[in-house]
Structure formats: structure tokens, C-alpha cells
Coordinates of C-alpha atoms and ligand atoms in Angstrom, one line a residue:
X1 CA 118.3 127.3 88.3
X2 CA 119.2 124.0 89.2
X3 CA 122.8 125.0 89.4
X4 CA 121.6 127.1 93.0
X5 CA 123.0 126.4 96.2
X6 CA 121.3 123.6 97.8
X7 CA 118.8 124.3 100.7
X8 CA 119.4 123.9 104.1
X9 CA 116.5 121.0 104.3
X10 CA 115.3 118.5 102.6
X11 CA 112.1 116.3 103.2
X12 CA 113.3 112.3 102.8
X13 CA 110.6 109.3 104.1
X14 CA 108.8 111.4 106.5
X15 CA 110.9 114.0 107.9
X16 CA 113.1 117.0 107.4
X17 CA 116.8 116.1 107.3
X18 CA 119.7 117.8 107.0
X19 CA 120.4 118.7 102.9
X20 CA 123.9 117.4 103.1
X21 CA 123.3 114.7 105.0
X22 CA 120.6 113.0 102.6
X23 CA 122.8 110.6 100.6
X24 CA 122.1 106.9 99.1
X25 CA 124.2 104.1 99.1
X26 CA 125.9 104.1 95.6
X27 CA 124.5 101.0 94.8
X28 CA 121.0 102.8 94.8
X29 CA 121.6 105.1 91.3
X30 CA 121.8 102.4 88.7
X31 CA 118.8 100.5 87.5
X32 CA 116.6 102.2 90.5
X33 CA 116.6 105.7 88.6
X34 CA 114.6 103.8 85.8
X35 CA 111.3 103.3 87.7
X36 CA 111.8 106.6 89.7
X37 CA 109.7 109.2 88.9
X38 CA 109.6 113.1 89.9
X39 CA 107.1 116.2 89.8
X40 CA 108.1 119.9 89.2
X41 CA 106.5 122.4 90.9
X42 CA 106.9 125.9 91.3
X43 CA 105.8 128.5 94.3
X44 CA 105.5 132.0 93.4
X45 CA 106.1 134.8 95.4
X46 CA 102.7 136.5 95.8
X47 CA 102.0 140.3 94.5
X48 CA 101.9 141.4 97.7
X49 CA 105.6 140.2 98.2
X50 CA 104.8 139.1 101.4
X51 CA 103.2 135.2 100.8
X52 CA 104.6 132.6 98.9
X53 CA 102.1 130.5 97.1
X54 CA 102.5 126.7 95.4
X55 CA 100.8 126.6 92.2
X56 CA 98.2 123.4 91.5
X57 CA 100.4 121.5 94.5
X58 CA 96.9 118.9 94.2
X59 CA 97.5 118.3 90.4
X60 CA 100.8 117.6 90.7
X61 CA 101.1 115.4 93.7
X62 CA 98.3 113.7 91.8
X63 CA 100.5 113.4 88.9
X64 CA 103.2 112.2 90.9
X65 CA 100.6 108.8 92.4
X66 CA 99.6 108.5 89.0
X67 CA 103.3 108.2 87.3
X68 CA 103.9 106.2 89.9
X69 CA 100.7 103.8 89.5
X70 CA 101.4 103.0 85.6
X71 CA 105.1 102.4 86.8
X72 CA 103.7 100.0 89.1
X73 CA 105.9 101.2 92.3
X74 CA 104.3 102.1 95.5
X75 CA 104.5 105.4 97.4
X76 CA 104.3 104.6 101.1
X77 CA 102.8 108.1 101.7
X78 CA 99.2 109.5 101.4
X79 CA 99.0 112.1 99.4
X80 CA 97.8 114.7 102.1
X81 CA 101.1 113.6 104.2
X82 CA 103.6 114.8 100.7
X83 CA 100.9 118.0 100.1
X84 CA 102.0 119.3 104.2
X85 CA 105.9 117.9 103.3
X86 CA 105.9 120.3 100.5
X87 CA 104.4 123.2 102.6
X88 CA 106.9 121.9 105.5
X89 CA 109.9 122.1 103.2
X90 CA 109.3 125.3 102.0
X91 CA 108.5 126.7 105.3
X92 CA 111.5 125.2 107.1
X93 CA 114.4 126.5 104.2
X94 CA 112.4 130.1 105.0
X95 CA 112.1 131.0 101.4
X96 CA 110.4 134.2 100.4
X97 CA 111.3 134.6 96.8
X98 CA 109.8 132.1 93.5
X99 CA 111.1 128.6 94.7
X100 CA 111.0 125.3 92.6
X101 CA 110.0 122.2 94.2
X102 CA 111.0 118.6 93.1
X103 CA 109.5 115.7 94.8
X104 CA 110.6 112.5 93.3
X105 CA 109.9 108.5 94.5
X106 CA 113.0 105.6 93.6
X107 CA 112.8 102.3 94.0
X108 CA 113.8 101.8 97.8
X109 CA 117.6 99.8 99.3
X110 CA 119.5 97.5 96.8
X111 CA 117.9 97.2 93.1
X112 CA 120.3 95.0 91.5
X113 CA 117.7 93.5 89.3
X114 CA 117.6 94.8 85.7
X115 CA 114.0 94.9 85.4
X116 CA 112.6 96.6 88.5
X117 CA 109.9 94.8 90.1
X118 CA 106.6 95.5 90.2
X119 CA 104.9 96.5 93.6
X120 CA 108.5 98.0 94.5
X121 CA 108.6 100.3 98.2
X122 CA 109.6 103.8 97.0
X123 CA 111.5 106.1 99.1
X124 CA 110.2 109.9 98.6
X125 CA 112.5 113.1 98.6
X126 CA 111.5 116.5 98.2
X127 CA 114.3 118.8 97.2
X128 CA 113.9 122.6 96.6
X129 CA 115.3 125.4 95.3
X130 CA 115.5 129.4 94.2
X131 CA 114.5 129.7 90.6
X132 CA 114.1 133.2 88.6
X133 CA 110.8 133.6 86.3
X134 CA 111.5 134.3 82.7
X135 CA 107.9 135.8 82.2
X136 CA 107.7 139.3 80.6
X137 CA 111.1 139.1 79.2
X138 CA 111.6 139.2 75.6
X139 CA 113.3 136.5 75.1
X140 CA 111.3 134.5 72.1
X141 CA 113.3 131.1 71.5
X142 CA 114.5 129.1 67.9
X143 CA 113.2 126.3 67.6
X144 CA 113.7 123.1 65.3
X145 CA 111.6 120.2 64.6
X146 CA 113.5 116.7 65.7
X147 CA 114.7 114.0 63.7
X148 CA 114.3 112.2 67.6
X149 CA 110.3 111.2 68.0
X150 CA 108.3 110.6 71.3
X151 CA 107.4 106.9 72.0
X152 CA 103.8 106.2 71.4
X153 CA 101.6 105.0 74.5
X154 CA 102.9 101.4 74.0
X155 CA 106.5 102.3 73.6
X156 CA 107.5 104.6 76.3
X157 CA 103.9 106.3 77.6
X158 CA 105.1 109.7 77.4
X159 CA 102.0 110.1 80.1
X160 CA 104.3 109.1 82.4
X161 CA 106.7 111.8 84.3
X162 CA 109.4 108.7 85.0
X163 CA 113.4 109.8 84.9
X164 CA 113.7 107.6 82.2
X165 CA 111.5 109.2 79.8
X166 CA 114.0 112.3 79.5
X167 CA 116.6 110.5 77.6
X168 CA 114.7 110.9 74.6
X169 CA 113.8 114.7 75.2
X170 CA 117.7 115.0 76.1
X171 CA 118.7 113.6 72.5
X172 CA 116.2 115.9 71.0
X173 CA 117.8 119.1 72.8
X174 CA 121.3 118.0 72.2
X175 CA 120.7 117.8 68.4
X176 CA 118.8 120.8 68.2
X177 CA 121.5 122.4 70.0
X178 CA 123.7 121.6 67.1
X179 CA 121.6 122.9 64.5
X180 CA 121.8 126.2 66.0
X181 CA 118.1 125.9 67.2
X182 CA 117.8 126.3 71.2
X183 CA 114.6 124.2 71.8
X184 CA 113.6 120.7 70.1
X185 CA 109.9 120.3 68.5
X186 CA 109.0 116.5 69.0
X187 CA 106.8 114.8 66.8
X188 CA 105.5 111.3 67.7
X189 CA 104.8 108.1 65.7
X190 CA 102.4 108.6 64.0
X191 CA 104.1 112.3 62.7
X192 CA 102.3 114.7 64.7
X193 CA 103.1 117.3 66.9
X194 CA 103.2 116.2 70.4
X195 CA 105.2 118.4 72.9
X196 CA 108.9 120.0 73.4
X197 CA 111.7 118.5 75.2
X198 CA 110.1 119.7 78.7
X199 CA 107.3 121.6 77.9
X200 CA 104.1 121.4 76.1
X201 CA 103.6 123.6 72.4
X202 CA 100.4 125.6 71.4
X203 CA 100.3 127.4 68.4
X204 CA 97.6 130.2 67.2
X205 CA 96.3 130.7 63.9
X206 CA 93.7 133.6 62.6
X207 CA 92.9 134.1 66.5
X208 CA 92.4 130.2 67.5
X209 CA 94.9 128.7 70.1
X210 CA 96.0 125.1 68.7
X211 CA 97.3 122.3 70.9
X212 CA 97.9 118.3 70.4
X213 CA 95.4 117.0 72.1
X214 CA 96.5 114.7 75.4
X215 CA 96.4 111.3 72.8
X216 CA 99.5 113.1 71.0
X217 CA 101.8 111.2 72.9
X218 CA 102.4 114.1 75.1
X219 CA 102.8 114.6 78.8
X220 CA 99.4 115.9 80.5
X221 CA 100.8 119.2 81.3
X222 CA 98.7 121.1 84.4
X223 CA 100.1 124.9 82.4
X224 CA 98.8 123.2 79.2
X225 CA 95.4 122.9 81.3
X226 CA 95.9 126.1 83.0
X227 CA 96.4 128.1 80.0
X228 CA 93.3 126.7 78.1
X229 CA 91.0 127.9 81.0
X230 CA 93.1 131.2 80.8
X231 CA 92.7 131.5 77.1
X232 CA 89.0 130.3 77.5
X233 CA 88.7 133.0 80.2
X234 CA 90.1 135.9 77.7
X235 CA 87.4 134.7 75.5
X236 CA 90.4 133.0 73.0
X237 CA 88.9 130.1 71.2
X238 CA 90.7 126.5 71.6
X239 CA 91.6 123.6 69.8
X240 CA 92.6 120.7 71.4
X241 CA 93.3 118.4 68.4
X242 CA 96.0 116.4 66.0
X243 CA 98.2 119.1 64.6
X244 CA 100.3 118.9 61.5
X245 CA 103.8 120.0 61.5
X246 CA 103.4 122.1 58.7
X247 CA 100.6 124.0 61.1
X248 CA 103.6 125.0 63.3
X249 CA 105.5 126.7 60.2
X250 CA 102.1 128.5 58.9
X251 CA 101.3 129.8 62.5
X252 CA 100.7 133.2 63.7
X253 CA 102.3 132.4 67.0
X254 CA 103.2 129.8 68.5
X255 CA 104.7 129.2 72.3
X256 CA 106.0 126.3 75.0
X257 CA 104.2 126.4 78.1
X258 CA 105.2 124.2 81.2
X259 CA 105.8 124.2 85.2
X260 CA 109.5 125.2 84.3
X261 CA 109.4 126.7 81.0
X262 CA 106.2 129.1 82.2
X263 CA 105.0 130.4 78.6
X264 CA 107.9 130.5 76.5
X265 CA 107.4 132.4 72.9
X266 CA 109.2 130.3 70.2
X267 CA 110.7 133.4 67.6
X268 CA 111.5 131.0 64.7
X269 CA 110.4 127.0 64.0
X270 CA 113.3 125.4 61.5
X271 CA 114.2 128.8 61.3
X272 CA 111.3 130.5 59.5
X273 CA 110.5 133.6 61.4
X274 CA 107.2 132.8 63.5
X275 CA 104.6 136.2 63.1
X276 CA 107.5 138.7 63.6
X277 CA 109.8 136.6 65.6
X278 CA 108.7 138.0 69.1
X279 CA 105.8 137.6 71.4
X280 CA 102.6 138.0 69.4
X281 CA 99.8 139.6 70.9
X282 CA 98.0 136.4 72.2
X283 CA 101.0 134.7 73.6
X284 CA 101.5 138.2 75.0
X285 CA 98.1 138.4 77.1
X286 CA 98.5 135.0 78.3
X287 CA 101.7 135.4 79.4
X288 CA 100.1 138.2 81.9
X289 CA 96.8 136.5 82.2
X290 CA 99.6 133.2 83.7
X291 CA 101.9 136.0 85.9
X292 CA 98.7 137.4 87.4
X293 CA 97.4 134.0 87.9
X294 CA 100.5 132.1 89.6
X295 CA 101.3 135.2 91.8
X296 CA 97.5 135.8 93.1
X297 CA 96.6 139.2 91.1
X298 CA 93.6 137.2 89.4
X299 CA 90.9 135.6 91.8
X300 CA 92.6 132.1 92.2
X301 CA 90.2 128.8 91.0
X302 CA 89.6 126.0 93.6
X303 CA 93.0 124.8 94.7
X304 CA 95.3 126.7 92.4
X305 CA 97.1 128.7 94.9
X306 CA 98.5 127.1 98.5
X307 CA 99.9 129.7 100.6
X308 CA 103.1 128.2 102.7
X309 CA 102.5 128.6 106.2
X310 CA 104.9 130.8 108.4
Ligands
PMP401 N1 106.2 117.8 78.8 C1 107.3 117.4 79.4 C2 108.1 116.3 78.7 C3 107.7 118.0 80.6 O1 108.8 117.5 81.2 C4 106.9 119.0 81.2 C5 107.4 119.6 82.4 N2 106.9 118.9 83.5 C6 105.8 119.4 80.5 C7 105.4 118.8 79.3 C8 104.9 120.4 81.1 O2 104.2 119.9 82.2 P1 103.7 120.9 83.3 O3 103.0 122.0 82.7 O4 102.8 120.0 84.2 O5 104.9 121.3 84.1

């Protein structure tokens, strides 16, 4: 919930400070927030109730270097010094319950020049806080196809987890909104499914999970990758391919999955009624198969789970 209280700390250019005290000059929110870019995290509170554990921290910090590489700014941190900030963060704000974790890079001091240059000093912040999982409750979403489109690679690389790229998933879930629909469906220049608003979309047909494959103009989601070594786990056979719009309506289920969005059951597309607008019976396993993951029930794979030191 990003409307929670704010923590007590926050990590800023190398050490904790004080939440309320970590403020920019005014100056610093204009045309810095277009080459900033941000990862979303999410630490789980472990089945034992007793550890809290970050989920693929590794992937997304190396998300994070790699947004910032094809924006051409410059994170003045190694990655293994942001990996011990996150655990530091956590630890210090003494969290025990699921906590989200938002570590972002701007453009450093006074950017009063339109087009941000390259080989820019970022400053680094790490903000947290409490969020409540939405897995195992029935709550199947509407969803509508967008008039809006992703950018293609040359456009606006959607590959890229920059601030700026949300503008266009923001018109998409504002218009969807007023068609009645809660989640947009994007489709990208070429007229293929790529992704939702802030999630990625699978679809399963006849027992075979479908998703656009990572050329669909689509952010590299780590649950996208999670869940097709889940489903591949559960013996579910994948697709990772161009997929038709049309595919979505025809579907026997079909479901967002993302950091924030966790495995989201879509109940109707353009209002037809998906399978029998709920959570079908493959979404359903993989929605457990992801809860026992993220919260350590399942035996964890190399560098899934990073327990937050006392
Ligand atoms: N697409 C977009 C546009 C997103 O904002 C997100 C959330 N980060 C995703 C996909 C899902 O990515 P991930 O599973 O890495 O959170």
C-alpha cells in the first residue's frame, strides 16, 4: 500500500537517514525524474513467521544497473553495497511482516537541461514500506484491452524500468478505468499482446501456459521468469511466444503476474467471462506453488530467498 505510513529509515547515497529528513531541493523533480529509474521488490514474511525473506533481491538489483545502463546514467554504488542497503533498511525499520522495497537512482543536484545527459551521477534511495499479499483471495479482476499501445524497442524500450515509461501504462489504467474495466491489456506496435499496465499477462489454453515472449515489447519480469520455472516444475507446459489478442478472449485462463501484482486472476477480458470468471485451476496451483515459494515452504532455488539479518 503505498498510501502506509512512511518508515522510520531510509537508505539515501550510502547511509541510513532519518525518513523525514530525506528531502531534494525542489529544483531536483522536473526533468531529473525522466532518466531516474526504480526497482520493486517485495520481502515476505517466512512460514515460520519468524524470518523475513527478500525475494530474487540479485535479479532485481541487476535490473536496476541494467535500466540504468540503457539510460546511460551511472550508479555510484556496486551492486553488493545496495544488496546489504536493502538488507540494512529492512533490518533498521524492524519490520517483521511482508514489506515492499523501492530502490530508485535520479539524476544527481541541479538538472536544468531538458535532455539529461549522458554519463549523469545518480543519487540512490531505498524507501520501504508494509504492503498486504492479495494471494489466495478471490478476487479475479476485469480487464480491457487498450486503445493506448506500448512503445516498441526504438520508441520507448519498454525493457527499461525508467519513471517515465509509466505515463503510458497510467493512460492505459485511467481509460480502462472508465470503461468499467479495472486493469488495462496493452498491446504493442506491431498488435500483439505485450504486458498489463504493471504486470506481465499469461494466458492458458487446453493445459498450455501462454506468454509474449520478452521481444513483445514487454518489461523482463523476474515473476514472469519465476512462474515459468514454477509451471515447468508442476510439469505445466509453456509457451513463450507472439500472442494474438483474440488468444486472450478464447483462453481458458488467463492471469497478471508481477513483483506487486503477485499472480492476479483476470475474471473477464473486454468483458467476456474468462473460464468461469474466477481462478481456474492452473492459475490456482500456481498461485500456491508462488505463496509457498516466496514465503520459503518450497526448497528455495539459488538466490531466490535472502533472509534480513536481525
Ligand atoms: N511490467 C511492468 C510494466 C511492470 O511495472 C512490472 C512490475 N515491475 C512488471 C511487468 C512485472 O515485473 P516484475 O515481475 O519483475 O515485478
Amino acid at each position: 500500500d503505498p498510501s502506509a505510513a512512511p518508515a522510520t529509515w531510509i537508505w539515501r547515497d550510502g547511509a541510513l537517514v532519518p525518513w523525514r529528513e530525506a528531502t531534494v531541493h525542489v529544483t531536483s523533480v522536473g526533468h531529473a525524474s525522466v532518466a531516474a529509474v526504480f526497482e520493486g521488490i517485495k520481502a515476505y514474511r517466512a512460514v515460520d513467521g519468524d524470518r523475513l525473506l527478500v525475494f530474487r533481491l540479485d535479479d532485481h538489483l541487476e535490473r536496476l544497473y541494467e535500466s540504468a545502463r540503457l539510460c546511460r546514467t551511472v550508479i555510484p554504488f556496486p551492486p553488493d553495497e545496495l544488496r546489504t542497503a536493502v538488507l540494512e533498511t529492512l533490518r533498521a525499520n524492524g519490520y517483521r511482516d511482508d514489506t515492499y522495497v523501492r530502490p530508485w537512482a535520479f539524476p544527481r543536484g541541479l538538472i536544468r537541461e531538458q535532455m539529461v545527459p549522458a554519463g549523469v551521477e545518480c543519487e540512490v534511495v531505498i524507501d520501504t514500506w508494509p504492503f498486504t499479499s492479495h494471494l489466495f483471495r478471490e478476487r479475479a479482476c476485469r480487464a480491457g484491452v487498450s486503445t493506448w499501445t506500448r512503445p516498441g524497442d526504438s520508441q520507448l524500450p519498454a525493457r527499461v524500468k525508467a519513471f517515465s515509461n509509466y505515463h503510458n501504462g497510467r493512460l492505459a489504467v485511467m481509460e480502462a478505468r472508465v470503461n468499467g474495466h479495472d486493469w488495462p491489456v496493452l498491446l504493442n506496435d506491431r498488435g500483439q499482446v505485450s504486458e498489463g499496465a504493471g504486470a506481465c499477462i499469461a494466458l492458458v489454453r487446453r493445459g498450455t501456459v501462454v506468454t509474449p515472449s520478452l521481444t513483445s515489447a514487454l518489461l523482463a519480469g523476474i515473476t514472469r521468469s519465476t512462474v515459468l520455472d514454477l509451471l515447468r516444475d508442476l510439469g505445466v507446459p509453456v509457451e513463450e511466444r507472439e500472442v494474438d489478442r483474440t488468444e486472450l478472449a478464447l483462453a481458458d485462463e488467463v492471469f497478471f503476474v508481477g513483483t506487486g501484482w503477485e499472480v492476479l486472476p483476470v475474471g473477464t477480458i473486454d468483458g467476456l467471462v474468462v473460464g468461469d470468471g474466477g481462478t481456474g485451476p492452473v492459475t490456482a496451483r500456481l498461485e500456491r506453488a508462488y505463496a509457498d515459494t516466496v514465503r520459503g515452504v518450497l526448497p528455495a532455488r539459488p538466490g531466490w530467498l535472502t533472509e534480513v539479518p536481525r
